[in-house]
Amino acid sequence: MVRNLQNYILIIVFSICVQICLAEVREDYQSIVNQHQFSCNNCVFSLLDDFTFLSQKHGDLIFKIEKQCSDCLIEFDETLNVNIFKREFVKSHLYNLKTDSIVINKITDLNTCSNLDIKKLICFVSLKNQNKSVPINLIIINLSRNERKILLDIINENYFSNEKL
């Protein structure tokens, strides 16, 4: 019985440590998520300029990946740029609806053929004046410890089928 109690306490301590580590990781990404929300709520894509790729920076990144790992990228990877992201962002329902908050639910690593540190942030958006939460995914590239860029946001427009803009 004492052995079971020790195992139970060990599991609780381990769970608390994991939750603390996850909270710190989420905190690292919270500013970029908050800026995404702020940009949506104000309907101004330029508020994301510091958190998205400019065409030149994206081109440099593509060149670097191709140099390290030829035939690594698909056509979508090579042609994606801030203008495509902006166009899709502005067409999104989320861009025109006010949100209360965006909460990071889960952060996962995306494995690619390149050696980039790419994360998928699975988030939930709470919509103002509604009892509704909508999932979105943000694909983030960690260029350095202090520099993160949104490569893409994935918003399933089916969640907004009844929304009026």
CSV table of C-alpha atoms in Angstrom, one decimal:
chain,number,residue,atom,x,y,z
A,1,MET,CA,0.0,0.0,0.0
A,2,VAL,CA,2.9,2.4,0.8
A,3,ARG,CA,4.4,1.6,-2.5
A,4,ASN,CA,1.2,2.5,-4.3
A,5,LEU,CA,1.0,5.7,-2.4
A,6,GLN,CA,4.6,6.6,-3.3
A,7,ASN,CA,3.8,5.9,-7.0
A,8,TYR,CA,0.7,8.0,-6.8
A,9,ILE,CA,2.6,10.9,-5.3
A,10,LEU,CA,5.3,10.6,-7.9
A,11,ILE,CA,2.7,10.7,-10.7
A,12,ILE,CA,1.2,13.8,-9.2
A,13,VAL,CA,4.6,15.6,-8.9
A,14,PHE,CA,5.5,14.6,-12.5
A,15,SER,CA,2.1,15.9,-13.8
A,16,ILE,CA,2.6,19.2,-12.1
A,17,CYS,CA,6.1,19.5,-13.5
A,18,VAL,CA,4.9,18.8,-17.0
A,19,GLN,CA,2.1,21.4,-16.7
A,20,ILE,CA,4.6,24.0,-15.5
A,21,CYS,CA,6.8,23.3,-18.5
A,22,LEU,CA,3.9,23.4,-20.9
A,23,ALA,CA,2.8,26.7,-19.4
A,24,GLU,CA,6.2,28.2,-20.0
A,25,VAL,CA,6.2,27.0,-23.6
A,26,ARG,CA,2.7,28.4,-24.2
A,27,GLU,CA,3.8,31.7,-22.7
A,28,ASP,CA,6.7,31.8,-25.3
A,29,TYR,CA,4.1,31.8,-28.1
A,30,GLN,CA,1.4,33.9,-26.4
A,31,SER,CA,2.6,37.2,-27.8
A,32,ILE,CA,2.4,36.1,-31.4
A,33,VAL,CA,-1.1,34.6,-30.7
A,34,ASN,CA,-2.2,37.9,-29.0
A,35,GLN,CA,-0.9,39.9,-32.0
A,36,HIS,CA,-2.9,37.6,-34.4
A,37,GLN,CA,-6.0,38.3,-32.4
A,38,PHE,CA,-5.4,42.0,-32.2
A,39,SER,CA,-4.9,42.1,-36.0
A,40,CYS,CA,-8.1,40.2,-36.5
A,41,ASN,CA,-10.1,42.4,-34.2
A,42,ASN,CA,-8.9,45.5,-35.8
A,43,CYS,CA,-9.1,44.2,-39.4
A,44,VAL,CA,-5.6,45.3,-40.1
A,45,PHE,CA,-3.2,42.8,-41.5
A,46,SER,CA,-0.2,45.2,-41.3
A,47,LEU,CA,-0.4,44.7,-37.5
A,48,LEU,CA,1.2,41.3,-38.2
A,49,ASP,CA,4.1,42.7,-40.2
A,50,ASP,CA,6.6,41.8,-37.5
A,51,PHE,CA,5.2,38.3,-37.2
A,52,THR,CA,5.0,37.3,-40.8
A,53,PHE,CA,7.4,36.8,-43.6
A,54,LEU,CA,8.3,39.5,-46.0
A,55,SER,CA,8.8,38.3,-49.6
A,56,GLN,CA,12.6,38.7,-49.4
A,57,LYS,CA,12.9,36.9,-46.0
A,58,HIS,CA,10.7,34.0,-47.3
A,59,GLY,CA,12.8,33.8,-50.5
A,60,ASP,CA,16.0,33.7,-48.4
A,61,LEU,CA,14.6,30.9,-46.3
A,62,ILE,CA,13.5,28.9,-49.4
A,63,PHE,CA,17.0,29.4,-50.9
A,64,LYS,CA,18.6,28.2,-47.6
A,65,ILE,CA,16.4,25.0,-47.5
A,66,GLU,CA,17.0,24.2,-51.1
A,67,LYS,CA,20.8,24.6,-50.6
A,68,GLN,CA,20.8,22.3,-47.6
A,69,CYS,CA,18.2,19.7,-48.9
A,70,SER,CA,17.5,19.8,-52.6
A,71,ASP,CA,14.0,18.4,-53.6
A,72,CYS,CA,12.8,19.0,-50.0
A,73,LEU,CA,10.1,21.5,-50.7
A,74,ILE,CA,6.9,21.1,-52.6
A,75,GLU,CA,5.5,23.8,-54.9
A,76,PHE,CA,3.2,25.1,-52.2
A,77,ASP,CA,6.1,25.7,-49.9
A,78,GLU,CA,8.0,27.6,-52.6
A,79,THR,CA,5.2,29.8,-53.7
A,80,LEU,CA,3.7,30.7,-50.3
A,81,ASN,CA,4.4,34.2,-49.4
A,82,VAL,CA,3.0,37.0,-47.2
A,83,ASN,CA,0.7,38.2,-50.0
A,84,ILE,CA,-1.0,34.8,-50.2
A,85,PHE,CA,-1.2,34.6,-46.4
A,86,LYS,CA,-2.6,38.2,-46.3
A,87,ARG,CA,-5.2,37.4,-49.0
A,88,GLU,CA,-6.5,34.3,-47.2
A,89,PHE,CA,-6.4,36.1,-43.8
A,90,VAL,CA,-8.5,39.0,-45.1
A,91,LYS,CA,-11.0,36.6,-46.7
A,92,SER,CA,-11.4,34.7,-43.4
A,93,HIS,CA,-14.4,35.1,-41.2
A,94,LEU,CA,-12.2,35.5,-38.2
A,95,TYR,CA,-10.8,38.7,-39.7
A,96,ASN,CA,-14.3,40.2,-39.6
A,97,LEU,CA,-15.6,38.9,-36.3
A,98,LYS,CA,-14.5,40.2,-32.9
A,99,THR,CA,-12.9,37.7,-30.6
A,100,ASP,CA,-12.6,37.6,-26.8
A,101,SER,CA,-9.5,35.5,-26.7
A,102,ILE,CA,-7.3,33.0,-28.4
A,103,VAL,CA,-6.1,30.2,-26.1
A,104,ILE,CA,-3.3,27.9,-27.0
A,105,ASN,CA,-4.5,24.3,-26.5
A,106,LYS,CA,-1.6,22.3,-27.8
A,107,ILE,CA,1.8,22.8,-29.4
A,108,THR,CA,3.2,20.1,-31.6
A,109,ASP,CA,6.4,19.8,-33.6
A,110,LEU,CA,6.1,19.6,-37.4
A,111,ASN,CA,8.7,17.3,-38.9
A,112,THR,CA,10.0,18.4,-42.2
A,113,CYS,CA,12.9,17.5,-44.5
A,114,SER,CA,14.6,20.8,-43.4
A,115,ASN,CA,16.2,21.4,-40.1
A,116,LEU,CA,13.8,24.3,-39.2
A,117,ASP,CA,12.0,24.4,-35.9
A,118,ILE,CA,8.4,24.5,-37.0
A,119,LYS,CA,5.5,24.3,-34.5
A,120,LYS,CA,1.8,23.9,-35.0
A,121,LEU,CA,-0.2,25.8,-32.4
A,122,ILE,CA,-3.7,24.4,-32.0
A,123,CYS,CA,-5.8,27.2,-30.6
A,124,PHE,CA,-9.3,28.0,-29.7
A,125,VAL,CA,-10.9,31.3,-30.5
A,126,SER,CA,-13.7,32.6,-28.3
A,127,LEU,CA,-16.1,34.8,-30.2
A,128,LYS,CA,-17.6,37.9,-28.7
A,129,ASN,CA,-21.3,37.9,-27.9
A,130,GLN,CA,-21.6,34.2,-28.6
A,131,ASN,CA,-21.3,31.1,-26.7
A,132,LYS,CA,-18.9,29.7,-29.2
A,133,SER,CA,-15.3,28.6,-29.5
A,134,VAL,CA,-13.7,27.9,-32.8
A,135,PRO,CA,-10.4,26.0,-33.5
A,136,ILE,CA,-7.7,27.5,-35.5
A,137,ASN,CA,-4.1,26.3,-36.2
A,138,LEU,CA,-1.1,28.6,-36.5
A,139,ILE,CA,2.1,27.3,-38.2
A,140,ILE,CA,5.0,29.1,-36.6
A,141,ILE,CA,8.7,29.0,-37.7
A,142,ASN,CA,11.2,29.6,-34.9
A,143,LEU,CA,14.0,31.4,-36.7
A,144,SER,CA,15.9,32.1,-33.4
A,145,ARG,CA,15.1,32.2,-29.7
A,146,ASN,CA,13.6,35.6,-30.0
A,147,GLU,CA,12.3,35.6,-33.6
A,148,ARG,CA,9.2,33.7,-34.6
A,149,LYS,CA,7.1,34.1,-37.7
A,150,ILE,CA,3.7,32.9,-38.7
A,151,LEU,CA,3.9,31.0,-41.9
A,152,LEU,CA,0.2,30.2,-42.1
A,153,ASP,CA,-3.0,30.2,-40.2
A,154,ILE,CA,-5.5,27.4,-40.9
A,155,ILE,CA,-9.0,28.4,-40.2
A,156,ASN,CA,-11.8,26.0,-41.1
A,157,GLU,CA,-14.5,28.3,-42.5
A,158,ASN,CA,-17.1,25.6,-42.0
A,159,TYR,CA,-17.3,26.7,-38.3
A,160,PHE,CA,-18.6,30.0,-39.5
A,161,SER,CA,-21.3,28.8,-41.9
A,162,ASN,CA,-24.1,30.6,-39.9
A,163,GLU,CA,-22.1,33.8,-39.2
A,164,LYS,CA,-23.1,37.1,-40.6
A,165,LEU,CA,-20.3,39.5,-41.3
